[in-house]
CSV table of C-alpha atoms and ligand atoms in Angstrom, one decimal:
chain,number,residue,atom,x,y,z
A,14,MET,CA,-25.2,-4.0,5.3
A,15,LEU,CA,-22.6,-1.6,6.2
A,16,LEU,CA,-19.6,-1.3,8.6
A,17,PRO,CA,-19.8,1.9,10.8
A,18,GLY,CA,-16.7,1.5,12.9
A,19,ARG,CA,-16.3,-2.0,14.5
A,20,LYS,CA,-20.0,-2.7,14.0
A,21,VAL,CA,-22.1,-4.4,11.4
A,22,GLY,CA,-25.3,-2.4,10.6
A,23,PHE,CA,-28.2,-2.6,8.2
A,24,GLY,CA,-29.3,0.7,6.7
A,25,ASP,CA,-28.5,3.5,4.4
A,26,LEU,CA,-25.9,6.1,3.8
A,27,LEU,CA,-26.3,9.7,2.6
A,28,ILE,CA,-23.4,11.2,0.7
A,29,GLU,CA,-23.1,14.9,0.1
A,30,ASN,CA,-20.2,16.7,-1.5
A,31,GLY,CA,-18.0,13.6,-1.4
A,32,LYS,CA,-18.5,13.1,2.3
A,33,ILE,CA,-20.7,10.8,4.4
A,34,ALA,CA,-23.4,13.1,5.6
A,35,GLU,CA,-25.7,10.7,7.4
A,36,ILE,CA,-25.9,7.1,8.4
A,37,VAL,CA,-29.4,5.6,9.0
A,38,LEU,CA,-29.4,2.2,10.7
A,39,ARG,CA,-32.3,-0.1,11.0
A,40,ASP,CA,-33.0,-3.7,12.1
A,41,ASP,CA,-32.9,-6.1,9.2
A,42,PRO,CA,-31.7,-9.5,10.2
A,43,GLY,CA,-32.8,-10.9,6.8
A,44,ALA,CA,-29.4,-10.1,5.3
A,45,LEU,CA,-27.7,-13.2,6.7
A,46,ASN,CA,-28.1,-14.8,3.3
A,47,GLY,CA,-27.1,-12.6,0.3
A,48,GLY,CA,-27.4,-8.9,0.1
A,49,ARG,CA,-24.6,-6.4,-0.2
A,50,LEU,CA,-21.9,-5.1,2.1
A,51,LEU,CA,-20.7,-1.5,2.0
A,52,MET,CA,-17.3,-1.2,3.6
A,53,PRO,CA,-14.6,1.4,3.9
A,54,GLY,CA,-12.3,1.3,0.8
A,55,LEU,CA,-9.0,-0.4,1.3
A,56,VAL,CA,-5.7,1.5,1.5
A,57,ASN,CA,-2.6,-0.1,0.0
A,58,CYS,CA,0.1,1.4,2.0
A,59,HIS,CA,3.1,0.2,0.1
A,60,GLY,CA,3.3,-0.5,-3.6
A,61,HIS,CA,5.4,0.0,-6.8
A,62,THR,CA,2.3,0.1,-9.0
A,63,ALA,CA,3.8,0.2,-12.4
A,64,MET,CA,5.5,-3.2,-11.7
A,65,THR,CA,2.3,-4.6,-13.2
A,66,LEU,CA,4.6,-4.5,-16.3
A,67,VAL,CA,6.8,-7.3,-14.7
A,68,ARG,CA,4.0,-9.3,-12.9
A,69,GLY,CA,5.4,-12.6,-11.8
A,70,LEU,CA,8.9,-12.1,-13.3
A,71,GLY,CA,11.8,-14.1,-11.7
A,72,GLY,CA,9.7,-16.2,-9.4
A,73,GLY,CA,11.7,-18.6,-7.3
A,74,LEU,CA,14.9,-16.5,-7.2
A,75,PRO,CA,16.4,-15.3,-4.0
A,76,LEU,CA,16.0,-11.5,-3.4
A,77,GLN,CA,19.3,-10.2,-4.6
A,78,ARG,CA,19.4,-12.4,-7.7
A,79,TRP,CA,15.7,-11.7,-8.3
A,80,LEU,CA,16.4,-7.9,-8.4
A,81,GLU,CA,19.7,-8.1,-10.3
A,82,GLU,CA,18.9,-10.8,-12.8
A,83,ALA,CA,15.2,-10.5,-13.4
A,84,ILE,CA,13.9,-7.0,-12.4
A,85,PHE,CA,16.6,-4.4,-12.9
A,86,PRO,CA,17.4,-5.3,-16.5
A,87,VAL,CA,13.7,-4.7,-17.5
A,88,GLU,CA,13.3,-1.7,-15.2
A,89,ALA,CA,16.3,-0.1,-16.9
A,90,LYS,CA,14.4,-0.1,-20.2
A,91,MET,CA,11.2,1.5,-18.8
A,92,CYS,CA,10.4,5.0,-20.1
A,93,ALA,CA,7.9,7.5,-18.8
A,94,GLU,CA,5.1,6.2,-21.0
A,95,ASP,CA,5.6,2.6,-19.8
A,96,ILE,CA,5.3,3.8,-16.2
A,97,ARG,CA,2.1,5.7,-17.0
A,98,SER,CA,0.6,2.6,-18.7
A,99,GLY,CA,1.8,0.3,-15.9
A,100,ALA,CA,0.5,2.6,-13.1
A,101,LEU,CA,-2.9,3.1,-14.8
A,102,TRP,CA,-3.2,-0.7,-15.3
A,103,GLY,CA,-2.4,-1.2,-11.6
A,104,ALA,CA,-4.8,1.5,-10.5
A,105,MET,CA,-7.6,-0.2,-12.5
A,106,GLU,CA,-6.7,-3.5,-10.8
A,107,MET,CA,-6.8,-1.8,-7.4
A,108,LEU,CA,-10.1,0.0,-7.9
A,109,ALA,CA,-11.7,-3.2,-9.2
A,110,GLY,CA,-10.6,-4.8,-5.9
A,111,GLY,CA,-12.0,-2.1,-3.6
A,112,THR,CA,-8.7,-0.2,-3.0
A,113,VAL,CA,-9.2,3.6,-2.9
A,114,CYS,CA,-5.7,4.8,-2.0
A,115,VAL,CA,-2.2,3.7,-2.7
A,116,ALA,CA,1.3,4.7,-1.4
A,117,ASP,CA,3.4,4.4,-4.5
A,118,MET,CA,7.2,4.3,-4.7
A,119,TYR,CA,8.6,4.1,-8.2
A,120,ASP,CA,10.5,5.9,-10.9
A,121,PHE,CA,8.8,8.6,-13.0
A,122,PRO,CA,6.4,9.5,-10.1
A,123,GLY,CA,5.0,12.4,-12.1
A,124,GLU,CA,3.7,10.0,-14.8
A,125,GLY,CA,2.5,7.6,-12.1
A,126,ALA,CA,0.6,10.5,-10.5
A,127,ASP,CA,-1.0,11.4,-13.9
A,128,ALA,CA,-2.3,7.8,-14.1
A,129,PHE,CA,-3.6,7.8,-10.6
A,130,ALA,CA,-5.4,11.1,-11.2
A,131,GLU,CA,-7.0,9.8,-14.4
A,132,ALA,CA,-8.2,6.7,-12.5
A,133,GLY,CA,-9.5,8.8,-9.7
A,134,ILE,CA,-7.7,6.7,-7.0
A,135,LYS,CA,-6.0,8.6,-4.1
A,136,ALA,CA,-2.3,8.3,-4.0
A,137,ASN,CA,0.8,9.3,-2.0
A,138,VAL,CA,3.6,9.5,-4.5
A,139,CYS,CA,7.3,10.4,-4.1
A,140,ARG,CA,10.6,10.8,-5.8
A,141,VAL,CA,12.6,7.9,-4.6
A,142,GLY,CA,15.8,8.9,-2.8
A,143,LEU,CA,18.8,7.0,-4.1
A,144,ASN,CA,22.4,7.9,-3.6
A,145,PHE,CA,23.9,6.8,-6.9
A,146,ILE,CA,22.0,9.0,-9.2
A,147,GLU,CA,23.5,12.5,-10.0
A,148,GLY,CA,21.3,15.3,-8.7
A,149,ARG,CA,18.8,13.1,-7.1
A,150,LEU,CA,18.7,14.8,-3.7
A,151,ALA,CA,17.7,18.2,-5.2
A,152,ASP,CA,15.2,16.3,-7.4
A,153,CYS,CA,13.6,14.7,-4.4
A,154,ILE,CA,13.3,17.9,-2.5
A,155,GLY,CA,12.1,19.8,-5.6
A,156,PHE,CA,9.5,17.2,-6.5
A,157,THR,CA,7.8,17.3,-3.1
A,158,ARG,CA,8.1,21.1,-2.7
A,159,GLY,CA,6.6,21.8,-6.1
A,160,TRP,CA,3.6,19.4,-5.7
A,161,LYS,CA,0.1,20.8,-5.9
A,162,PRO,CA,-2.0,18.5,-3.7
A,163,SER,CA,-5.2,17.0,-5.1
A,164,ARG,CA,-6.3,13.4,-4.6
A,165,VAL,CA,-2.6,12.8,-5.2
A,166,VAL,CA,-0.1,14.1,-2.7
A,167,ALA,CA,3.7,14.0,-2.6
A,168,ASP,CA,5.6,12.7,0.4
A,169,ILE,CA,9.4,12.3,0.9
A,170,CYS,CA,11.2,9.0,0.3
A,171,ILE,CA,14.4,7.2,0.5
A,172,HIS,CA,14.5,3.7,-1.0
A,173,SER,CA,16.3,2.3,2.1
A,174,GLU,CA,19.2,2.8,4.4
A,175,TYR,CA,21.5,0.8,2.1
A,176,LEU,CA,20.9,2.8,-1.1
A,177,THR,CA,21.4,6.2,0.5
A,178,ASP,CA,24.2,7.6,2.7
A,179,ARG,CA,24.0,9.6,5.9
A,180,GLY,CA,24.6,13.0,4.2
A,181,PHE,CA,21.7,12.3,1.8
A,182,CYS,CA,19.4,11.4,4.7
A,183,ARG,CA,20.4,14.4,6.8
A,184,GLU,CA,19.9,16.9,4.0
A,185,LEU,CA,16.5,15.5,3.0
A,186,ALA,CA,15.5,15.6,6.7
A,187,ALA,CA,16.6,19.2,6.9
A,188,ALA,CA,14.5,20.1,3.9
A,189,ASN,CA,11.6,18.3,5.4
A,190,ARG,CA,11.5,20.6,8.3
A,191,GLU,CA,9.8,23.0,5.8
A,192,LEU,CA,8.1,20.3,3.6
A,193,LYS,CA,6.5,18.6,6.6
A,194,ARG,CA,5.7,15.3,4.9
A,195,PRO,CA,5.9,11.7,6.1
A,196,LEU,CA,8.7,9.4,4.9
A,197,HIS,CA,8.1,6.4,2.6
A,198,VAL,CA,10.9,3.8,3.1
A,199,HIS,CA,11.8,0.1,3.1
A,200,VAL,CA,13.1,-1.0,6.5
A,201,SER,CA,14.7,-4.3,7.7
A,202,GLU,CA,13.2,-6.3,4.9
A,203,THR,CA,15.9,-9.0,5.1
A,204,LYS,CA,18.2,-10.2,7.9
A,205,ARG,CA,21.1,-9.4,5.6
A,206,GLU,CA,20.0,-5.7,5.3
A,207,HIS,CA,19.3,-5.4,9.0
A,208,ASP,CA,22.6,-6.9,10.1
A,209,GLY,CA,24.5,-5.0,7.4
A,210,CYS,CA,23.2,-1.7,8.8
A,211,ILE,CA,24.3,-2.6,12.3
A,212,ALA,CA,27.8,-3.4,10.9
A,213,ARG,CA,27.9,-0.1,8.9
A,214,HIS,CA,26.4,2.3,11.5
A,215,GLY,CA,26.4,0.4,14.8
A,216,LYS,CA,22.6,0.6,15.0
A,217,THR,CA,19.5,-0.9,13.4
A,218,PRO,CA,18.0,0.7,10.2
A,219,MET,CA,15.1,2.2,12.3
A,220,ALA,CA,17.5,3.7,14.9
A,221,TYR,CA,19.7,5.0,12.2
A,222,LEU,CA,16.8,6.7,10.4
A,223,ALA,CA,15.6,8.3,13.6
A,224,ASP,CA,19.2,9.6,14.1
A,225,THR,CA,19.2,11.3,10.7
A,226,GLY,CA,16.0,13.2,11.4
A,227,LEU,CA,14.1,11.5,8.6
A,228,LEU,CA,11.4,10.2,11.0
A,229,ASP,CA,10.6,13.6,12.5
A,230,ARG,CA,7.4,14.1,10.5
A,231,GLY,CA,6.4,10.4,10.8
A,232,ALA,CA,6.9,7.6,8.3
A,233,TYR,CA,5.4,4.6,6.8
A,234,ALA,CA,8.0,1.8,6.7
A,235,ALA,CA,7.5,-1.2,4.5
A,236,HIS,CA,8.3,-4.7,5.8
A,237,CYS,CA,10.0,-4.2,9.2
A,238,VAL,CA,10.5,-8.0,9.2
A,239,TRP,CA,13.6,-7.9,11.5
A,240,CYS,CA,12.7,-4.9,13.7
A,241,SER,CA,13.6,-5.3,17.4
A,242,ASP,CA,11.6,-4.3,20.5
A,243,ASP,CA,13.8,-1.2,20.6
A,244,ASP,CA,12.8,-0.4,17.0
A,245,PHE,CA,9.2,-0.7,18.0
A,246,ARG,CA,9.7,1.8,20.8
A,247,ILE,CA,11.3,4.2,18.2
A,248,MET,CA,8.3,3.7,15.9
A,249,ARG,CA,5.8,4.5,18.6
A,250,GLU,CA,7.7,7.5,19.7
A,251,TYR,CA,8.0,9.0,16.1
A,252,GLY,CA,4.6,7.9,14.8
A,253,VAL,CA,6.1,5.4,12.3
A,254,THR,CA,3.6,3.0,10.8
A,255,LEU,CA,4.7,-0.6,10.2
A,256,VAL,CA,3.5,-1.5,6.7
A,257,HIS,CA,3.1,-5.3,6.7
A,258,ASN,CA,3.5,-7.0,3.3
A,259,PRO,CA,2.9,-10.6,4.1
A,260,THR,CA,2.7,-12.0,0.5
A,261,SER,CA,5.9,-10.3,-0.6
A,262,ASN,CA,7.7,-11.4,2.6
A,263,LEU,CA,6.5,-15.0,2.0
A,264,LYS,CA,7.3,-15.1,-1.7
A,265,LEU,CA,10.8,-13.7,-1.3
A,266,GLY,CA,11.4,-15.8,1.9
A,267,SER,CA,12.3,-12.7,3.9
A,268,GLY,CA,10.7,-13.8,7.2
A,269,PHE,CA,7.7,-12.8,9.3
A,270,ALA,CA,7.2,-9.3,10.6
A,271,ARG,CA,6.4,-9.5,14.3
A,272,VAL,CA,3.0,-7.8,13.8
A,273,PRO,CA,1.1,-8.8,17.0
A,274,GLU,CA,4.2,-7.8,19.0
A,275,ALA,CA,4.4,-4.4,17.3
A,276,VAL,CA,0.7,-3.8,18.0
A,277,ALA,CA,1.2,-4.7,21.6
A,278,ALA,CA,4.1,-2.2,21.7
A,279,GLY,CA,1.8,0.5,20.5
A,280,VAL,CA,2.9,0.7,16.9
A,281,ARG,CA,0.3,1.4,14.2
A,282,VAL,CA,0.2,-1.4,11.5
A,283,ALA,CA,-1.1,-1.0,8.0
A,284,LEU,CA,-1.0,-3.4,5.0
A,285,GLY,CA,0.5,-3.2,1.5
A,286,THR,CA,0.9,-5.5,-1.5
A,287,ASP,CA,4.4,-4.4,-2.5
A,288,GLY,CA,5.2,-4.6,-6.2
A,289,CYS,CA,3.5,-6.9,-8.6
A,290,ALA,CA,6.6,-9.1,-9.2
A,291,SER,CA,6.8,-10.2,-5.5
A,292,ASN,CA,3.1,-10.7,-4.9
A,293,ASP,CA,1.8,-11.2,-7.9
A,294,ASN,CA,-1.4,-9.2,-7.7
A,295,LEU,CA,-2.7,-6.0,-5.9
A,296,ASP,CA,-5.5,-7.8,-4.0
A,297,MET,CA,-5.7,-6.3,-0.5
A,298,PHE,CA,-8.2,-8.9,0.6
A,299,GLU,CA,-5.4,-11.5,0.1
A,300,GLU,CA,-3.1,-9.3,2.3
A,301,MET,CA,-5.8,-9.2,5.0
A,302,HIS,CA,-6.2,-13.0,4.8
A,303,LEU,CA,-2.4,-13.7,5.1
A,304,ALA,CA,-1.9,-11.0,7.8
A,305,SER,CA,-4.6,-12.8,9.8
A,306,LEU,CA,-3.2,-16.3,9.2
A,307,VAL,CA,0.6,-16.2,9.3
A,308,HIS,CA,0.9,-14.8,12.9
A,309,LYS,CA,-1.6,-17.4,14.2
A,310,GLY,CA,0.6,-20.1,12.7
A,311,ARG,CA,3.9,-18.5,13.8
A,312,LEU,CA,2.8,-18.0,17.4
A,313,ASN,CA,0.6,-21.1,17.7
A,314,ASP,CA,-2.1,-18.7,18.8
A,315,PRO,CA,-5.5,-18.3,17.1
A,316,THR,CA,-6.3,-15.3,19.2
A,317,VAL,CA,-3.8,-12.9,17.6
A,318,ALA,CA,-4.4,-10.7,14.5
A,319,GLY,CA,-8.2,-10.7,15.0
A,320,ALA,CA,-10.5,-9.9,12.1
A,321,TRP,CA,-11.5,-6.4,13.2
A,322,ASP,CA,-7.8,-5.5,13.8
A,323,VAL,CA,-6.8,-6.7,10.4
A,324,ILE,CA,-9.7,-4.9,8.7
A,325,GLU,CA,-8.5,-1.7,10.5
A,326,MET,CA,-5.0,-2.2,9.2
A,327,ALA,CA,-6.3,-2.3,5.7
A,328,THR,CA,-8.5,0.7,6.0
A,329,LYS,CA,-8.3,3.3,8.8
A,330,ASN,CA,-4.7,2.6,9.9
A,331,GLY,CA,-3.5,2.9,6.3
A,332,ALA,CA,-5.4,6.1,5.7
A,333,HIS,CA,-4.0,7.7,8.9
A,334,ALA,CA,-0.4,6.5,8.0
A,335,LEU,CA,-0.8,8.5,4.8
A,336,GLY,CA,-2.0,11.6,6.5
A,337,ARG,CA,-5.6,11.1,5.4
A,338,THR,CA,-7.4,11.2,8.7
A,339,ASP,CA,-10.6,12.1,7.0
A,340,SER,CA,-10.7,8.6,5.3
A,341,GLY,CA,-10.7,4.9,6.1
A,342,GLU,CA,-14.0,4.5,8.0
A,343,ILE,CA,-17.7,4.8,7.6
A,344,ALA,CA,-18.5,7.8,9.9
A,345,VAL,CA,-20.4,11.0,9.5
A,346,GLY,CA,-18.0,13.7,8.1
A,347,LYS,CA,-15.5,11.3,6.6
A,348,ALA,CA,-14.7,11.1,2.9
A,349,ALA,CA,-17.0,8.7,1.0
A,350,ASP,CA,-14.1,6.4,0.1
A,351,LEU,CA,-16.0,3.1,-0.1
A,352,CYS,CA,-16.4,-0.2,-1.7
A,353,LEU,CA,-19.5,-2.4,-2.2
A,354,VAL,CA,-19.3,-6.2,-2.1
A,355,ASP,CA,-21.8,-8.7,-3.5
A,356,LEU,CA,-22.5,-11.3,-0.8
A,357,ASP,CA,-24.8,-13.3,-3.0
A,358,LYS,CA,-22.1,-15.8,-3.9
A,359,PRO,CA,-21.6,-19.4,-2.8
A,360,HIS,CA,-18.3,-18.7,-1.0
A,361,LEU,CA,-19.8,-15.7,0.9
A,362,CYS,CA,-23.0,-17.3,2.2
A,363,PRO,CA,-24.1,-17.6,5.0
A,364,ALA,CA,-22.8,-14.3,6.3
A,365,LEU,CA,-22.7,-15.4,10.0
A,366,ASP,CA,-19.7,-13.4,11.0
A,367,ILE,CA,-19.0,-10.4,8.7
A,368,PRO,CA,-15.5,-9.4,9.8
A,369,ASN,CA,-14.4,-13.1,9.6
A,370,LEU,CA,-16.0,-13.3,6.2
A,371,ILE,CA,-14.1,-10.2,4.9
A,372,VAL,CA,-10.8,-11.5,6.1
A,373,ASN,CA,-11.1,-15.2,5.3
A,374,SER,CA,-13.6,-15.6,2.5
A,375,MET,CA,-13.6,-12.5,0.3
A,376,HIS,CA,-11.5,-11.8,-2.8
A,377,ALA,CA,-10.9,-8.6,-4.7
A,378,SER,CA,-13.1,-10.0,-7.4
A,379,ASP,CA,-16.1,-9.9,-5.1
A,380,VAL,CA,-16.1,-6.1,-5.2
A,381,ILE,CA,-18.8,-4.7,-7.5
A,382,MET,CA,-18.4,-0.9,-7.0
A,383,THR,CA,-15.7,1.4,-5.6
A,384,MET,CA,-16.1,5.1,-5.0
A,385,VAL,CA,-13.6,7.8,-4.0
A,386,ASP,CA,-14.8,11.1,-2.5
A,387,GLY,CA,-18.3,10.0,-3.5
A,388,GLU,CA,-17.4,9.6,-7.2
A,389,VAL,CA,-17.9,6.1,-8.6
A,390,VAL,CA,-14.6,5.0,-10.1
A,391,TYR,CA,-15.3,1.4,-10.6
A,392,ASP,CA,-18.7,-0.2,-11.4
A,393,ARG,CA,-19.2,-3.9,-12.4
A,394,GLY,CA,-16.3,-4.2,-14.9
A,395,GLN,CA,-16.3,-0.6,-15.9
A,396,TRP,CA,-14.0,2.3,-14.9
A,397,PRO,CA,-16.0,5.4,-15.7
A,398,THR,CA,-13.1,7.8,-15.7
A,399,ILE,CA,-10.9,5.6,-18.0
A,400,ASN,CA,-11.0,4.5,-21.6
A,401,HIS,CA,-10.1,1.0,-20.5
A,402,GLU,CA,-9.7,-0.5,-24.0
A,403,ARG,CA,-7.1,2.2,-24.7
A,404,ALA,CA,-5.4,1.5,-21.4
A,405,GLY,CA,-5.3,-2.2,-22.1
A,406,TYR,CA,-3.8,-1.6,-25.6
A,407,ASP,CA,-1.1,0.8,-24.3
A,408,PHE,CA,-0.2,-1.6,-21.4
A,409,LYS,CA,0.1,-4.6,-23.7
A,410,CYS,CA,2.2,-2.6,-26.2
A,411,ALA,CA,4.5,-1.5,-23.3
A,412,VAL,CA,5.0,-5.1,-22.2
A,413,ARG,CA,5.7,-6.2,-25.7
A,414,ARG,CA,8.3,-3.5,-26.2
A,415,LEU,CA,10.0,-4.2,-22.8
A,416,PHE,CA,10.3,-7.9,-23.3
A,417,LYS,CA,11.0,-8.1,-27.1
A,418,ALA,CA,14.3,-6.4,-26.6
A,419,LEU,CA,15.5,-8.8,-23.9
B,26,LIG,ZN1,8.7,-2.4,-1.8
């Protein structure tokens, strides 16, 4: 079975030079029970991949204490090699769960990018814009300007309104008139952040970012939990994607992004896992499941966040948000960024309603094969491009080193 667009088909796919060259559909109603499903690979539109190193740390703490008491002290000890190991480990987890592309925001992005390239996963990396680090603005601009695009590309980034000042934003925006990359940013994650920005600047974080010029080449904005209707209008006008991170928002008690309302206002919505300490996994099927459920509960309305809409958020919308319009769907001419799911399992049978099954019944662990640009990068517990025993050894050594010294 395969998913060409918003349809379920039975048939075959021809891949040539990393692209889908032909789709041959035929009638085969026998696949209701068992069989395999080929679907577009998933796009994780907001992550801090190397946070696999701190998976689950500080659970139960409120956001600010979680950051300051649990996360920051360990992050301060992380070196380039730790980031490389953590990012490779996260890339392995994502590929094993059908994710073909990630938007990553973390320190040592060059080492992260090396790990993504080794794994064969597509990635949009960035140097994180932060005000309080000497020379960081030039570093951010230089990082993106010097990047040689491959499966890994470099976008621009500020962490958030509250960790950068107006001058930083304006200068990065000015440089981006030549770099022409979308912005990766956290926006209105908590009420405190949203209200604080209004107190500081007299406008919401989204309106403030628009004002600085940072949205001029589009953006993908994580969380957007407290965004207003006016913010949604700005997002539509500037082509800003709302990256919904339901697990992270639930775990940290941040609130519920108004996703169906944003969609109704014409805003593109994609999905992300956020970092592994606020999730605590990189399972995009779980994000689809929650994205579909929480808005039905919040609005007392089972008709919102329908299965096809949510699948598109996790595939095509994410790919387009990251400037990868040649990915995210099964169509002739698109990149062969795909994953294969084994439906011959008790919890996936019968397959009466495939989109519903994907969103509500599937887990990352049901994926048996993942390919990027037609290259198999995960196959039944093996990652052909990676020495995974070595990767596991390095990762566990990094964890031991980081936590021994605490
Ligand atoms: Zn984040």
